[in-house]
Amino acid sequence: MMIGGLRSLGLPARYVSGYLKSRRTPKPDAQPTNEGDLVGSEASHAWVAAWCPTLGWIQVDPTNDLVPSDRHILLAWGRDYDDVSPVKGVTLGGGSHTVEVAVEVTPIDESARR
């Protein structure tokens, strides 16, 4: 909806797909937008970017009501979900099928890479 609204105003907008890095143990009094787990942190996540001629691409995460930070890990961007779907494919065969998804993001220790 947000992308459609931005485009209807003549603003270039794109769908951004990626993941969220969440904290293992949120603080007991944590607010979901800044200290604890973010909505969408256990699976793929998406947010919106709009073009501003003077500032460039401005990103917004409307699900968590915040500006994306280093906790947002960008994988791809496109016109909509179909352009950047993290999983595509076809399942053939009979019977029932179940798909389970879990995501865990772990930062790399920069000192160990050197």
Coordinates of N, CA, C and O in Angstrom, one line a residue:
M1 N 0.8 -1.2 0.0 CA 0.0 0.0 0.0 C 0.9 1.3 0.0 O 0.6 2.2 -0.7
M2 N 1.9 1.3 0.8 CA 2.7 2.5 0.9 C 3.4 2.7 -0.4 O 3.5 3.9 -0.8
I3 N 4.0 1.7 -1.0 CA 4.7 1.9 -2.3 C 3.7 2.4 -3.3 O 4.0 3.4 -4.1
G4 N 2.5 1.9 -3.4 CA 1.5 2.4 -4.3 C 1.1 3.8 -4.1 O 1.0 4.6 -5.0
G5 N 1.0 4.2 -2.8 CA 0.7 5.6 -2.4 C 1.8 6.5 -2.9 O 1.5 7.6 -3.4
L6 N 3.0 6.1 -2.6 CA 4.2 7.0 -3.0 C 4.2 7.1 -4.5 O 4.4 8.2 -5.0
R7 N 4.0 6.1 -5.2 CA 4.1 6.1 -6.7 C 2.9 6.9 -7.2 O 3.1 7.6 -8.3
S8 N 1.8 6.9 -6.6 CA 0.6 7.7 -7.1 C 0.9 9.2 -6.9 O 0.3 10.0 -7.6
L9 N 1.8 9.5 -6.0 CA 2.2 10.9 -5.9 C 3.4 11.3 -6.8 O 3.9 12.4 -6.8
G10 N 3.8 10.4 -7.6 CA 4.9 10.6 -8.6 C 6.3 10.4 -8.0 O 7.3 10.8 -8.6
L11 N 6.4 9.8 -6.8 CA 7.7 9.5 -6.2 C 8.1 8.1 -6.5 O 7.4 7.1 -6.3
P12 N 9.3 7.9 -7.0 CA 9.9 6.6 -7.2 C 10.0 5.9 -5.9 O 10.4 6.5 -4.9
A13 N 9.5 4.7 -5.8 CA 9.6 3.9 -4.6 C 9.9 2.4 -4.9 O 9.6 1.9 -6.0
R14 N 10.6 1.8 -4.0 CA 10.9 0.4 -4.2 C 10.7 -0.4 -2.9 O 10.7 0.1 -1.8
Y15 N 10.5 -1.7 -3.2 CA 10.3 -2.7 -2.2 C 11.7 -3.3 -1.8 O 12.5 -3.7 -2.7
V16 N 12.0 -3.3 -0.5 CA 13.3 -3.7 -0.1 C 13.2 -5.0 0.7 O 12.3 -5.0 1.7
S17 N 13.9 -6.0 0.4 CA 13.8 -7.3 1.1 C 15.1 -7.7 1.8 O 16.2 -7.4 1.3
G18 N 14.9 -8.3 3.0 CA 16.1 -8.6 3.7 C 15.8 -9.3 5.0 O 14.7 -10.0 5.1
Y19 N 16.6 -9.2 6.0 CA 16.4 -9.8 7.3 C 16.7 -8.8 8.4 O 17.3 -7.7 8.2
L20 N 16.2 -9.1 9.6 CA 16.4 -8.3 10.8 C 17.3 -9.0 11.8 O 17.1 -10.2 12.0
K21 N 18.3 -8.3 12.3 CA 19.1 -8.9 13.4 C 18.3 -8.6 14.7 O 18.0 -7.5 15.0
S22 N 18.0 -9.6 15.4 CA 17.2 -9.4 16.7 C 18.2 -9.8 17.9 O 19.2 -10.5 17.7
R23 N 17.8 -9.3 19.0 CA 18.5 -9.6 20.2 C 18.1 -11.0 20.7 O 16.9 -11.3 20.7
R24 N 19.0 -11.8 21.3 CA 18.6 -13.1 21.8 C 17.7 -12.9 23.0 O 16.7 -13.6 23.1
T25 N 18.0 -12.1 23.9 CA 17.3 -11.9 25.2 C 16.9 -10.4 25.3 O 17.7 -9.6 25.8
P26 N 15.6 -10.1 24.9 CA 15.2 -8.7 25.0 C 15.2 -8.3 26.5 O 14.9 -9.1 27.4
K27 N 15.4 -7.0 26.8 CA 15.3 -6.5 28.1 C 13.8 -6.6 28.5 O 12.9 -6.4 27.7
P28 N 13.6 -6.9 29.8 CA 12.2 -7.1 30.3 C 11.3 -5.9 30.0 O 10.1 -6.1 29.6
D29 N 11.8 -4.7 30.0 CA 11.0 -3.5 29.8 C 11.2 -2.9 28.4 O 10.9 -1.8 28.1
A30 N 11.7 -3.7 27.5 CA 12.0 -3.3 26.1 C 10.8 -2.9 25.3 O 9.8 -3.5 25.4
Q31 N 11.0 -1.8 24.5 CA 10.0 -1.4 23.6 C 10.3 -2.1 22.3 O 11.4 -2.3 21.9
P32 N 9.3 -2.6 21.5 CA 9.6 -3.4 20.3 C 10.3 -2.7 19.2 O 10.9 -3.3 18.4
T33 N 10.3 -1.4 19.3 CA 10.9 -0.6 18.2 C 12.3 -0.2 18.4 O 13.0 0.2 17.5
N34 N 12.9 -0.4 19.6 CA 14.2 0.0 19.8 C 15.1 -0.9 20.7 O 16.3 -0.8 20.6
E35 N 14.6 -1.7 21.5 CA 15.5 -2.5 22.4 C 15.2 -4.0 22.4 O 16.1 -4.7 22.7
G36 N 14.1 -4.4 22.0 CA 13.8 -5.9 22.0 C 13.8 -6.4 20.6 O 14.3 -5.8 19.6
D37 N 13.2 -7.6 20.5 CA 13.0 -8.2 19.1 C 12.1 -7.3 18.3 O 11.1 -6.8 18.8
L38 N 12.5 -7.2 17.0 CA 11.6 -6.4 16.1 C 10.6 -7.4 15.4 O 10.9 -8.6 15.2
V39 N 9.5 -6.8 15.0 CA 8.5 -7.6 14.3 C 9.2 -8.1 13.0 O 9.8 -7.2 12.3
G40 N 9.1 -9.3 12.6 CA 9.7 -9.8 11.4 C 11.1 -10.3 11.5 O 11.8 -10.6 10.6
S41 N 11.6 -10.4 12.8 CA 13.0 -10.8 12.9 C 13.3 -12.3 12.9 O 14.4 -12.7 12.9
E42 N 12.3 -13.1 12.8 CA 12.4 -14.5 12.8 C 12.2 -15.1 11.4 O 12.1 -16.3 11.2
A43 N 12.1 -14.3 10.4 CA 11.9 -14.7 9.0 C 12.3 -13.6 8.1 O 12.9 -12.6 8.6
S44 N 12.1 -13.7 6.8 CA 12.5 -12.6 5.9 C 11.6 -11.4 6.3 O 10.6 -11.5 6.9
H45 N 12.1 -10.2 5.9 CA 11.4 -9.0 6.3 C 11.5 -8.0 5.1 O 12.4 -8.2 4.3
A46 N 10.6 -7.1 5.0 CA 10.7 -6.1 3.9 C 10.4 -4.7 4.5 O 9.7 -4.5 5.5
W47 N 10.9 -3.7 3.8 CA 10.6 -2.3 4.1 C 10.5 -1.5 2.8 O 10.6 -2.1 1.7
V48 N 10.4 -0.2 2.9 CA 10.1 0.6 1.7 C 11.3 1.6 1.6 O 11.8 2.1 2.6
A49 N 11.6 2.0 0.3 CA 12.5 3.1 0.1 C 11.9 4.0 -0.9 O 11.3 3.5 -1.9
A50 N 12.0 5.3 -0.7 CA 11.4 6.3 -1.7 C 12.6 7.3 -2.1 O 13.4 7.6 -1.2
W51 N 12.6 7.7 -3.3 CA 13.6 8.6 -3.8 C 13.3 10.0 -3.5 O 12.2 10.6 -3.8
C52 N 14.3 10.7 -2.9 CA 14.2 12.1 -2.6 C 15.3 12.8 -3.4 O 16.5 12.4 -3.2
P53 N 15.0 13.7 -4.3 CA 16.1 14.3 -5.2 C 17.3 14.9 -4.4 O 18.4 14.8 -4.8
T54 N 17.0 15.5 -3.3 CA 18.1 16.1 -2.5 C 18.8 15.2 -1.5 O 19.9 15.4 -1.1
L55 N 18.1 14.1 -1.1 CA 18.7 13.2 -0.1 C 19.0 11.8 -0.6 O 19.7 11.0 0.0
G56 N 18.5 11.4 -1.8 CA 18.7 10.1 -2.3 C 17.6 9.1 -1.8 O 16.5 9.6 -1.5
W57 N 17.9 7.9 -1.7 CA 16.9 6.9 -1.2 C 16.7 7.0 0.3 O 17.6 6.9 1.0
I58 N 15.4 7.2 0.7 CA 15.1 7.2 2.1 C 14.3 6.0 2.4 O 13.3 5.7 1.8
Q59 N 14.8 5.2 3.4 CA 14.2 4.0 3.8 C 13.3 4.1 5.0 O 13.6 4.9 5.9
V60 N 12.2 3.4 5.0 CA 11.3 3.4 6.2 C 10.8 1.9 6.4 O 10.5 1.2 5.5
D61 N 10.8 1.5 7.7 CA 10.2 0.2 8.1 C 8.9 0.5 8.7 O 8.8 0.7 9.9
P62 N 7.8 0.5 7.9 CA 6.5 0.8 8.5 C 6.0 -0.3 9.5 O 5.2 0.0 10.4
T63 N 6.5 -1.5 9.4 CA 6.1 -2.6 10.3 C 6.5 -2.3 11.7 O 5.8 -2.5 12.7
N64 N 7.7 -1.8 11.9 CA 8.3 -1.5 13.2 C 8.3 0.0 13.5 O 8.8 0.4 14.5
D65 N 7.8 0.8 12.6 CA 7.7 2.3 12.8 C 9.0 2.9 13.1 O 9.2 3.6 14.1
L66 N 10.0 2.6 12.2 CA 11.3 3.2 12.4 C 12.1 3.3 11.1 O 11.7 2.8 10.1
V67 N 13.2 4.0 11.1 CA 14.1 4.1 10.0 C 15.1 2.9 10.1 O 15.6 2.7 11.2
P68 N 15.2 2.2 9.0 CA 16.1 1.0 9.1 C 17.5 1.4 9.5 O 18.0 2.5 9.2
S69 N 18.2 0.5 10.3 CA 19.5 0.7 10.8 C 20.4 -0.4 10.5 O 20.1 -1.2 9.6
D70 N 21.5 -0.6 11.2 CA 22.4 -1.7 11.0 C 21.8 -3.0 11.4 O 22.3 -4.1 11.0
R71 N 20.6 -3.0 12.0 CA 19.9 -4.3 12.3 C 19.1 -4.8 11.1 O 18.6 -5.9 11.1
H72 N 19.0 -4.0 10.0 CA 18.3 -4.3 8.8 C 19.4 -4.8 7.8 O 20.3 -4.1 7.5
I73 N 19.2 -6.0 7.3 CA 20.2 -6.6 6.4 C 19.6 -6.7 5.0 O 18.7 -7.5 4.8
L74 N 20.0 -5.8 4.1 CA 19.4 -5.8 2.8 C 19.9 -6.9 1.9 O 21.1 -7.2 1.8
L75 N 19.0 -7.6 1.3 CA 19.3 -8.7 0.3 C 19.1 -8.2 -1.1 O 19.9 -8.5 -2.0
A76 N 18.0 -7.6 -1.3 CA 17.6 -7.2 -2.7 C 16.5 -6.1 -2.6 O 15.8 -5.9 -1.6
W77 N 16.4 -5.4 -3.7 CA 15.3 -4.4 -3.9 C 14.7 -4.5 -5.3 O 15.4 -4.9 -6.2
G78 N 13.4 -4.2 -5.4 CA 12.8 -4.3 -6.7 C 11.5 -3.5 -6.7 O 11.2 -2.8 -5.7
R79 N 10.7 -3.7 -7.7 CA 9.4 -3.0 -7.8 C 8.4 -3.5 -6.7 O 7.6 -2.8 -6.2
D80 N 8.4 -4.8 -6.5 CA 7.5 -5.4 -5.5 C 8.0 -6.8 -5.1 O 9.1 -7.2 -5.4
Y81 N 7.3 -7.5 -4.3 CA 7.7 -8.8 -3.7 C 8.1 -9.8 -4.8 O 9.1 -10.5 -4.7
D82 N 7.4 -9.8 -5.9 CA 7.7 -10.8 -7.0 C 9.1 -10.6 -7.5 O 9.8 -11.5 -8.0
D83 N 9.6 -9.3 -7.5 CA 11.0 -9.1 -8.0 C 12.1 -9.6 -7.1 O 13.2 -9.9 -7.6
V84 N 11.8 -9.7 -5.8 CA 12.9 -10.0 -4.9 C 12.5 -11.2 -3.9 O 13.1 -11.3 -2.8
S85 N 11.6 -12.0 -4.3 CA 11.2 -13.1 -3.4 C 12.4 -14.0 -3.0 O 13.2 -14.4 -3.9
P86 N 12.6 -14.2 -1.7 CA 13.8 -15.0 -1.3 C 13.7 -16.4 -1.7 O 14.7 -17.1 -1.8
V87 N 12.5 -16.9 -1.9 CA 12.4 -18.3 -2.3 C 11.4 -18.4 -3.4 O 10.3 -17.9 -3.3
K88 N 11.7 -19.1 -4.5 CA 10.8 -19.4 -5.6 C 11.0 -20.8 -6.0 O 12.1 -21.4 -5.9
G89 N 10.0 -21.4 -6.5 CA 10.1 -22.8 -6.9 C 8.7 -23.4 -7.1 O 7.7 -22.8 -6.9
V90 N 8.8 -24.7 -7.5 CA 7.6 -25.4 -7.8 C 7.7 -26.8 -7.1 O 8.8 -27.4 -7.1
T91 N 6.6 -27.2 -6.4 CA 6.6 -28.5 -5.8 C 5.7 -29.4 -6.6 O 4.6 -29.1 -6.9
L92 N 6.3 -30.5 -7.0 CA 5.5 -31.5 -7.7 C 5.3 -32.8 -6.9 O 6.2 -33.1 -6.1
G93 N 4.1 -33.4 -7.0 CA 3.9 -34.6 -6.3 C 2.6 -34.5 -5.6 O 2.0 -33.5 -5.4
G94 N 2.2 -35.7 -5.0 CA 1.0 -35.7 -4.3 C 1.2 -35.6 -2.8 O 2.3 -35.3 -2.3
G95 N 0.1 -35.8 -2.1 CA 0.2 -35.7 -0.6 C 0.2 -34.3 -0.1 O 0.0 -33.3 -0.9
S96 N 0.5 -34.1 1.1 CA 0.6 -32.8 1.7 C 2.0 -32.4 1.9 O 2.9 -33.2 2.0
H97 N 2.2 -31.1 1.9 CA 3.6 -30.5 2.0 C 3.5 -29.5 3.1 O 2.5 -28.7 3.3
T98 N 4.6 -29.4 3.8 CA 4.7 -28.3 4.9 C 6.1 -27.7 4.7 O 7.1 -28.3 4.5
V99 N 6.1 -26.3 4.8 CA 7.3 -25.6 4.7 C 7.5 -24.8 6.0 O 6.6 -24.2 6.5
E100 N 8.6 -25.0 6.7 CA 8.9 -24.3 7.9 C 10.1 -23.4 7.7 O 11.1 -23.8 7.0
V101 N 10.1 -22.2 8.2 CA 11.2 -21.2 8.0 C 11.6 -20.7 9.3 O 10.8 -20.4 10.2
A102 N 12.9 -20.6 9.5 CA 13.5 -20.0 10.7 C 14.8 -19.3 10.2 O 15.5 -19.7 9.4
V103 N 15.0 -18.1 10.8 CA 16.1 -17.3 10.4 C 16.9 -16.9 11.7 O 16.3 -16.5 12.7
E104 N 18.2 -17.1 11.7 CA 19.0 -16.6 12.8 C 20.2 -15.8 12.2 O 20.9 -16.3 11.3
V105 N 20.3 -14.6 12.6 CA 21.4 -13.7 12.1 C 22.4 -13.6 13.2 O 22.1 -13.2 14.3
T106 N 23.7 -13.9 12.9 CA 24.8 -13.8 13.8 C 25.8 -12.8 13.2 O 26.3 -13.1 12.1
P107 N 26.2 -11.8 13.9 CA 27.3 -10.9 13.4 C 28.6 -11.6 13.4 O 28.9 -12.5 14.1
I108 N 29.4 -11.2 12.4 CA 30.7 -11.8 12.3 C 31.7 -11.0 13.1 O 31.6 -9.7 13.2
D109 N 32.5 -11.7 13.9 CA 33.5 -11.0 14.7 C 34.6 -10.5 13.7 O 35.4 -11.2 13.1
E110 N 34.7 -9.2 13.6 CA 35.6 -8.5 12.6 C 37.0 -8.8 12.9 O 37.9 -9.0 12.0
S111 N 37.4 -8.9 14.2 CA 38.8 -9.2 14.6 C 39.2 -10.6 14.1 O 40.4 -10.9 13.9
A112 N 38.3 -11.6 14.1 CA 38.6 -12.9 13.7 C 38.8 -13.0 12.2 O 39.4 -14.0 11.7
R113 N 38.3 -12.1 11.4 CA 38.5 -12.1 9.9 C 39.8 -11.7 9.5 O 40.2 -11.9 8.4
R114 N 40.6 -11.0 10.3 CA 41.9 -10.5 9.9 C 43.0 -11.4 10.1 O 43.2 -12.3 10.7

